[in-house]
mmCIF file of C-alpha atoms in Angstrom:
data_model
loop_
_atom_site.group_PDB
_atom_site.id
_atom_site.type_symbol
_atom_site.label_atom_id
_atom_site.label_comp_id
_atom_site.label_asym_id
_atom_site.label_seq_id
_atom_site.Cartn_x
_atom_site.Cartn_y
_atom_site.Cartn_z
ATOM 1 C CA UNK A 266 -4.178 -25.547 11.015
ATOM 2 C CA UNK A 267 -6.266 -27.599 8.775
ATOM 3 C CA UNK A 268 -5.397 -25.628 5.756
ATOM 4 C CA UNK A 269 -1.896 -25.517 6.270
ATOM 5 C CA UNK A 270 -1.609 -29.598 6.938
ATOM 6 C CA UNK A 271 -3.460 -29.833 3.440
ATOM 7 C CA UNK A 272 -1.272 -27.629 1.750
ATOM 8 C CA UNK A 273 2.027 -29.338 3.039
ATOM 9 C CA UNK A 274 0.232 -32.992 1.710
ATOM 10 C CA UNK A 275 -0.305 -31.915 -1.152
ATOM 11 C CA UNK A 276 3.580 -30.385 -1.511
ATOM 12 C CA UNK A 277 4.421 -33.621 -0.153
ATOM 13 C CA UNK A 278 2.749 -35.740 -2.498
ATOM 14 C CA UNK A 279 3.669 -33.858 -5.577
ATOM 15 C CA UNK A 280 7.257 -34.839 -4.812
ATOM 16 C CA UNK A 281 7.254 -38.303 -3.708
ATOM 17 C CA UNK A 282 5.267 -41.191 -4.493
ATOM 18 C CA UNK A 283 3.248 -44.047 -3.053
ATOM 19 C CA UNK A 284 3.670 -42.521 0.484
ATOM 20 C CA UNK A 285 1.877 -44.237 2.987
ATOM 21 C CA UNK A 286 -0.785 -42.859 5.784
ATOM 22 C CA UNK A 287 0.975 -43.707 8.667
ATOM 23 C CA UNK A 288 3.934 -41.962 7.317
ATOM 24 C CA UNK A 289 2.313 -38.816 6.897
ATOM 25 C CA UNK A 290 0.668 -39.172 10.202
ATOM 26 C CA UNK A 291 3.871 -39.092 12.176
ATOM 27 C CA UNK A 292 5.475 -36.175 9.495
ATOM 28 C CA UNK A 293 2.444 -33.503 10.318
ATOM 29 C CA UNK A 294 1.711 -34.694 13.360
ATOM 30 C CA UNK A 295 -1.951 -36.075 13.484
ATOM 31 C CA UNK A 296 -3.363 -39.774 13.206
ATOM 32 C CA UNK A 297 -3.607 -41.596 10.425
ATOM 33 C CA UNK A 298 -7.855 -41.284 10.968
ATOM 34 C CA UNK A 299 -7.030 -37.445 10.180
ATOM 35 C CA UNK A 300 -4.566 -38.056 7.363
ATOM 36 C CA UNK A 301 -7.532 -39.780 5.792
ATOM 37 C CA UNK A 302 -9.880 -37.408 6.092
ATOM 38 C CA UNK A 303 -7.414 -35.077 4.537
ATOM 39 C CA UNK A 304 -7.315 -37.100 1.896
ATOM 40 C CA UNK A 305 -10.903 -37.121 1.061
ATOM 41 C CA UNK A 306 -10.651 -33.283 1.494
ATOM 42 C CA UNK A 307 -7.395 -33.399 -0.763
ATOM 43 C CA UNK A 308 -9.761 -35.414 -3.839
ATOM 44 C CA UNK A 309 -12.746 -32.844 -2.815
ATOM 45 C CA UNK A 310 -10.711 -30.127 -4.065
ATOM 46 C CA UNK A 311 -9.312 -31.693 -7.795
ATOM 47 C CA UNK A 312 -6.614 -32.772 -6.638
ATOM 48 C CA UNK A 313 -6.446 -36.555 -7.999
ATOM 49 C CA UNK A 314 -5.333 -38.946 -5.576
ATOM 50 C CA UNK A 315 -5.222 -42.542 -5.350
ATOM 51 C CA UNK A 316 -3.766 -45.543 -2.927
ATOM 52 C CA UNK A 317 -2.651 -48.948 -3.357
ATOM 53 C CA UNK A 318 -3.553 -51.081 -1.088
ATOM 54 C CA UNK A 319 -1.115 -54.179 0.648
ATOM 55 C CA UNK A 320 1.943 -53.619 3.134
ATOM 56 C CA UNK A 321 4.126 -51.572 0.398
ATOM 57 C CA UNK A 322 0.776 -49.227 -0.453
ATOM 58 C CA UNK A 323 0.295 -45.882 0.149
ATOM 59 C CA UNK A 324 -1.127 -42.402 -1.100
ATOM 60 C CA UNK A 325 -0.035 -40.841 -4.658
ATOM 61 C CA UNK A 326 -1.145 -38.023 -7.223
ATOM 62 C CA UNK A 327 -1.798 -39.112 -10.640
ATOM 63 C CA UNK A 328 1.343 -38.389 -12.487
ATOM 64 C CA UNK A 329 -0.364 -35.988 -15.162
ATOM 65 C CA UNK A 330 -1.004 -33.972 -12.508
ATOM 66 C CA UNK A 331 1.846 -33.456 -10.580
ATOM 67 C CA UNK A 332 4.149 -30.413 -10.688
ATOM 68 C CA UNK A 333 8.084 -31.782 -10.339
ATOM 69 C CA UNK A 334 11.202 -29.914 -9.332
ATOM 70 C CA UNK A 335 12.947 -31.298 -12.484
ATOM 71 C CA UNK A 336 13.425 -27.965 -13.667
ATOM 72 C CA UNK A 337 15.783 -27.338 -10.397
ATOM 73 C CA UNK A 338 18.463 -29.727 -9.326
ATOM 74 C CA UNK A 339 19.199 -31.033 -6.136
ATOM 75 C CA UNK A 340 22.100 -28.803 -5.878
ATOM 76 C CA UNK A 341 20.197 -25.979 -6.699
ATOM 77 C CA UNK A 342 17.345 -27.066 -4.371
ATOM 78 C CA UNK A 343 20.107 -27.202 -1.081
ATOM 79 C CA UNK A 344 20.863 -24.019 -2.190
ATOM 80 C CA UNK A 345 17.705 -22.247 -1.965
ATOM 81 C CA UNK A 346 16.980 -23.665 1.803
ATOM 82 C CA UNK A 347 21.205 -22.875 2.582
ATOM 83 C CA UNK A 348 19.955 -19.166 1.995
ATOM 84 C CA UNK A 349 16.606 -19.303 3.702
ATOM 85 C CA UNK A 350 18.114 -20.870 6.955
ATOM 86 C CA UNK A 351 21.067 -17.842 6.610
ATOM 87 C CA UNK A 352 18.761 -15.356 5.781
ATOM 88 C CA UNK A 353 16.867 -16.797 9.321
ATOM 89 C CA UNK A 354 19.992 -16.067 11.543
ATOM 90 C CA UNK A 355 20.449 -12.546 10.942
ATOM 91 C CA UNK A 356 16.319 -12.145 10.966
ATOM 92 C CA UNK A 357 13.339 -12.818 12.762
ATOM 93 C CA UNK A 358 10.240 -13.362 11.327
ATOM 94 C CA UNK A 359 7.461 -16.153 11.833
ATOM 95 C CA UNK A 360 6.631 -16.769 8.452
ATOM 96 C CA UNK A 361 10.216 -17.138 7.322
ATOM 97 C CA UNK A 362 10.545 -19.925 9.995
ATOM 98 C CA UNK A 363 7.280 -21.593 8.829
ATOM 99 C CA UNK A 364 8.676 -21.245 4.895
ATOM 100 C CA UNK A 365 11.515 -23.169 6.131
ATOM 101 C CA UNK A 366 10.060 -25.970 7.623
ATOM 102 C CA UNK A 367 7.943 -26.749 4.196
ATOM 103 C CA UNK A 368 10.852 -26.435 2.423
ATOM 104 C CA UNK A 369 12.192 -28.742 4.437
ATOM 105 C CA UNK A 370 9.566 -31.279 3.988
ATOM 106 C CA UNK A 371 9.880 -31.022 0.360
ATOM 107 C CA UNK A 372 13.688 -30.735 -0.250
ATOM 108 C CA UNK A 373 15.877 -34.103 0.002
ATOM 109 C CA UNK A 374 19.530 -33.778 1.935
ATOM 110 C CA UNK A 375 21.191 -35.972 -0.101
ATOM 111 C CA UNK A 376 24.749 -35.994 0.928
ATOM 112 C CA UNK A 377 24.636 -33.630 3.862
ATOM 113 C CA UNK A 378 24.600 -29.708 3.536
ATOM 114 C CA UNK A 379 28.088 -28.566 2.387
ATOM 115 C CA UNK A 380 27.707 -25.015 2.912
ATOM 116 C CA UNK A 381 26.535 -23.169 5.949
ATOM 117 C CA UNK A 382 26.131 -18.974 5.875
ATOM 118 C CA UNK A 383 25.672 -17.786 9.702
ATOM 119 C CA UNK A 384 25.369 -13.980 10.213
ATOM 120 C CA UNK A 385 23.904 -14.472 13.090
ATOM 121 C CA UNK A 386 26.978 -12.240 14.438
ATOM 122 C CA UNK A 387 25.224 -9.462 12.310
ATOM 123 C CA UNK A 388 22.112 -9.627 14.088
ATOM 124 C CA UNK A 389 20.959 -7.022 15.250
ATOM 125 C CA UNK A 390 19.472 -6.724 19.221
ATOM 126 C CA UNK A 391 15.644 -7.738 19.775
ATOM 127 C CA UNK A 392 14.592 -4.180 20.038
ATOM 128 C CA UNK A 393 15.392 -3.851 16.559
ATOM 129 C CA UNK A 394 14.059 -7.005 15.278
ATOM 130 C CA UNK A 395 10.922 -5.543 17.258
ATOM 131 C CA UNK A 396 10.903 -2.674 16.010
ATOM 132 C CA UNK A 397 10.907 -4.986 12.159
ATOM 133 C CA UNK A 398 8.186 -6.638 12.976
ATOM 134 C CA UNK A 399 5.819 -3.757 14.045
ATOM 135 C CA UNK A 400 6.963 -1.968 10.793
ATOM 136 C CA UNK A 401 5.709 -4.720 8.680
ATOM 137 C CA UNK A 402 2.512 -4.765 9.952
ATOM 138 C CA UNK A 403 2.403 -1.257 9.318
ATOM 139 C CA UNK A 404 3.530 -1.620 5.845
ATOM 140 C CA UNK A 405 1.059 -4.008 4.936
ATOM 141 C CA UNK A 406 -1.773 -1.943 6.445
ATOM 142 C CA UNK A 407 -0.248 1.560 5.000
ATOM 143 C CA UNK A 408 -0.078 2.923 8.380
ATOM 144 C CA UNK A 409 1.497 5.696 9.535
ATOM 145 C CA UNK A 410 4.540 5.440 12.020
ATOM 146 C CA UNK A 411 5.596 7.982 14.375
ATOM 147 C CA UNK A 412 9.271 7.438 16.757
ATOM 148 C CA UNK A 413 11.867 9.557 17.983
ATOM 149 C CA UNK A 414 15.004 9.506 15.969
ATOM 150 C CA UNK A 415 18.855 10.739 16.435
ATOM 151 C CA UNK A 416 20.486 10.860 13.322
ATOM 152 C CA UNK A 417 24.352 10.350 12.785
ATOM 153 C CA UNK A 418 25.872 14.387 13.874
ATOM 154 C CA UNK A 419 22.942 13.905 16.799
ATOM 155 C CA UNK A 420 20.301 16.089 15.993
ATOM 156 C CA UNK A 421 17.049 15.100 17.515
ATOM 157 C CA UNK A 422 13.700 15.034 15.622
ATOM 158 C CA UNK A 423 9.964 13.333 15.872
ATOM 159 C CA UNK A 424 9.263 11.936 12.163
ATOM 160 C CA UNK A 425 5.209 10.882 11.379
ATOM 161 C CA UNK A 426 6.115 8.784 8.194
ATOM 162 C CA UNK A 427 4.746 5.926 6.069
ATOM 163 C CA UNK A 428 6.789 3.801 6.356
ATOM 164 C CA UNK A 429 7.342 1.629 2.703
ATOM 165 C CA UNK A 430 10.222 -0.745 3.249
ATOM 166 C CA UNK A 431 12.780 -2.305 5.502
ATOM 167 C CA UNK A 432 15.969 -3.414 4.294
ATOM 168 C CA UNK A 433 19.526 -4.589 5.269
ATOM 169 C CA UNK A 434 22.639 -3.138 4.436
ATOM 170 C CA UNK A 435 26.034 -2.431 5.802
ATOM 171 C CA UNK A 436 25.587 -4.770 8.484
ATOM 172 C CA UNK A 437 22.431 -2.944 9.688
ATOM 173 C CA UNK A 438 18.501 -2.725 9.437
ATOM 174 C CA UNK A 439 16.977 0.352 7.934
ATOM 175 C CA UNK A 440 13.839 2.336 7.053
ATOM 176 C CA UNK A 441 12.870 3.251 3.583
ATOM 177 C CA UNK A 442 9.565 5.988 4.501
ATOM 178 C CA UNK A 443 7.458 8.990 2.882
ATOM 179 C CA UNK A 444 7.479 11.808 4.941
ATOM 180 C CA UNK A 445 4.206 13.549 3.910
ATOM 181 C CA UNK A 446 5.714 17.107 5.932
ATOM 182 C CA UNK A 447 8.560 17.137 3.945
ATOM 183 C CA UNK A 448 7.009 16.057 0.643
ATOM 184 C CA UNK A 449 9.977 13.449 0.428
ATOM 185 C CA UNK A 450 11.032 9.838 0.748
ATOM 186 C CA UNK A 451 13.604 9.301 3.679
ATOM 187 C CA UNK A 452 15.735 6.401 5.132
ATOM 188 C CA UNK A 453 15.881 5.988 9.092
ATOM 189 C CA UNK A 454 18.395 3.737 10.513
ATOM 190 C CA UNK A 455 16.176 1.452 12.701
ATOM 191 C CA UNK A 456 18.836 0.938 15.674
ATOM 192 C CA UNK A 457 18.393 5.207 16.276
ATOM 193 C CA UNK A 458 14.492 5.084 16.002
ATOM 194 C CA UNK A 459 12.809 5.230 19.624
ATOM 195 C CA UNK A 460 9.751 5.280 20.916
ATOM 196 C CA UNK A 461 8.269 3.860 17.596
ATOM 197 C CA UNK A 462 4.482 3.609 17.326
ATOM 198 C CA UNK A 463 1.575 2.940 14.645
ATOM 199 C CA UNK A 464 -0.985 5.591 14.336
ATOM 200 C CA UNK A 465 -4.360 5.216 13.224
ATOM 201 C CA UNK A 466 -3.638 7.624 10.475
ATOM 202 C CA UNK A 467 -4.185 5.582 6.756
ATOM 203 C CA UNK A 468 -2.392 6.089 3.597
ATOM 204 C CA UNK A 469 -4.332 6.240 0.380
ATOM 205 C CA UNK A 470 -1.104 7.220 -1.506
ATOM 206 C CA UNK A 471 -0.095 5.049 -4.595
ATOM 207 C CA UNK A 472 3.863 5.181 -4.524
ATOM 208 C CA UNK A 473 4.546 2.557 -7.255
ATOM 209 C CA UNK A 474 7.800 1.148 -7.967
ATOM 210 C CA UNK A 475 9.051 1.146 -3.995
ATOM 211 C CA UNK A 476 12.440 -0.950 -5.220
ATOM 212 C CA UNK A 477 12.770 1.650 -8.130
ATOM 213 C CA UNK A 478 12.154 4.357 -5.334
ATOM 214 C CA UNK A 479 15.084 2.568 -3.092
ATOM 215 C CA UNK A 480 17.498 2.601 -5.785
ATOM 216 C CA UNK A 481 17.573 6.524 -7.055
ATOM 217 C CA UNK A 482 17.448 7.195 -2.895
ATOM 218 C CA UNK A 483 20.703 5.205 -3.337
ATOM 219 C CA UNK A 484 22.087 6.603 -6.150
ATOM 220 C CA UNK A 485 21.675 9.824 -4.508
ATOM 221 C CA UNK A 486 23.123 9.189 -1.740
ATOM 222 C CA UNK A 487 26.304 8.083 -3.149
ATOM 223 C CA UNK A 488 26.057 11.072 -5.255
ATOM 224 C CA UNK A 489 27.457 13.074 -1.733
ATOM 225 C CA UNK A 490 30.028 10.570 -1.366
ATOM 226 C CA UNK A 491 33.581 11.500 -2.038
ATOM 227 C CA UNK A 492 36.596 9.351 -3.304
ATOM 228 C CA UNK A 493 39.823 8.801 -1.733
ATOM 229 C CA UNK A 494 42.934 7.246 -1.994
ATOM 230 C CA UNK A 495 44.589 5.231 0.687
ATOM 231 C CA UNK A 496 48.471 4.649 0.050
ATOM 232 C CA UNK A 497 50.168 1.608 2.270
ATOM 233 C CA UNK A 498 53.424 -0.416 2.509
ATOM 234 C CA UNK A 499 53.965 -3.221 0.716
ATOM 235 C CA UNK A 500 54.145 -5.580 3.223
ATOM 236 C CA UNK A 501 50.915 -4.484 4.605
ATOM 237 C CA UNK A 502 48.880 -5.764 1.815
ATOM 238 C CA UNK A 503 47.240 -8.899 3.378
ATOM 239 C CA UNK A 504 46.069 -6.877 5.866
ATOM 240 C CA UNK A 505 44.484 -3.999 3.902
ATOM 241 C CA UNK A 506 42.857 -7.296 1.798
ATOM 242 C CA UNK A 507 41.450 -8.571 4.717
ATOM 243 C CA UNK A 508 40.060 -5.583 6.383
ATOM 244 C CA UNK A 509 38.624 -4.060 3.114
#
């Protein structure tokens, strides 16, 4: 989209200079008549750009204008696309991929990435990554859901919720909801929910702080946990370390 090409110029151009049309042509994938006309767009907007002429010209934003990553180092810079492309094996979602391929265009490589995080081994199965995606629509229209669930000692129930969150944790996707029936906020593994749909059903409830809402779920779940102790041999020790 237009838009989108205009944005990612812009982006560009912020963080390099004297970058020439042909260049950017070949980079977003137009001609250079169109990276032109973006251009003229690009000034139409505020944004002030100008060009050199000659065989070593190109396009540039005045440098009072331009917003630098000075502020964040290189290193720090590989780091923040090292999580984005981790965070993309273990998750599917379009607009992560698209925020990843700006980045890209933005962040230099020097020296080759050092670090790579795959949980792509954590991943869970495309019904559940589905299942994510129809849940954030839902979310961001405050739709109610309604599935099938099976919780852990199997007993069998058909939850209408709205649903607030998804998150991961302990190696698995789950479902942060209000259940209007039972007056209470509930969390649904997403791997035992079946059948999910969206209603047509609207929420006009204000819930706040969701991550504040998370966190005392949490805390209150922990609050059934119990301690124990786990006594082993001495020479067992590297493998108690590696399993826990």
């Amino acid at each position: 989209m237009k838009t989108d090409r205009i944005l990612g110029i812009i982006i560009y151009l912020m963080n390099h200079d004297n970058v020439s049309a042909r260049y950017l042509a070949e980079r977003f994938h137009v001609s250079v008549r169109t990276i032109q006309r973006d251009m003229v767009s690009i000034s139409g907007i505020g944004v002030p750009i100008y060009a050199e002429n000659g065989k070593s010209g190109g396009y540039s934003i005045l440098p009072t204008y331009k917003i630098r990553n000075s502020e964040i180092r290189s290193d720090e810079q590989q780091m923040i696309i090292n999580a984005l492309e981790s965070l993309a094996t273990s998750y599917t979602n379009d607009t992560l991929k698209a925020l990843i391929e700006k980045y890209n265009m933005i962040v230099e490589k020097e020296g080759g990435q050092k670090v790579f995080w795959d949980f792509g081994v954590t991943k869970e199965n495309a019904g559940v990554q589905s299942k994510n995606q129809l849940l954030e629509y839902a979310i961001d229209c405050k739709k109610y859901v309604s599935f099938e669930y099976c919780n852990a000692d199997g007993k069998k129930s058909t939850p209408v919720v709205e649903p607030l969150a998804i998150h991961y944790k302990w190696y698995a996707w789950y479902l942060f909801a209000y259940s209007e029936d039972k007056k209470q906020y509930r969390t649904y593994k997403i791997a035992r929910i079946q059948k999910l749909k969206e209603t047509d059903r609207v929420s006009i409830i204000d819930h706040g702080d969701v991550k504040g809402l998370m966190k005392e779920a949490e805390q209150a779940y922990y609050g059934t946990s119990i301690s124990i102790e786990v006594r082993f041999a001495r020479e067992e020790t590297a493998l108690m370390e590696h399993s826990c």
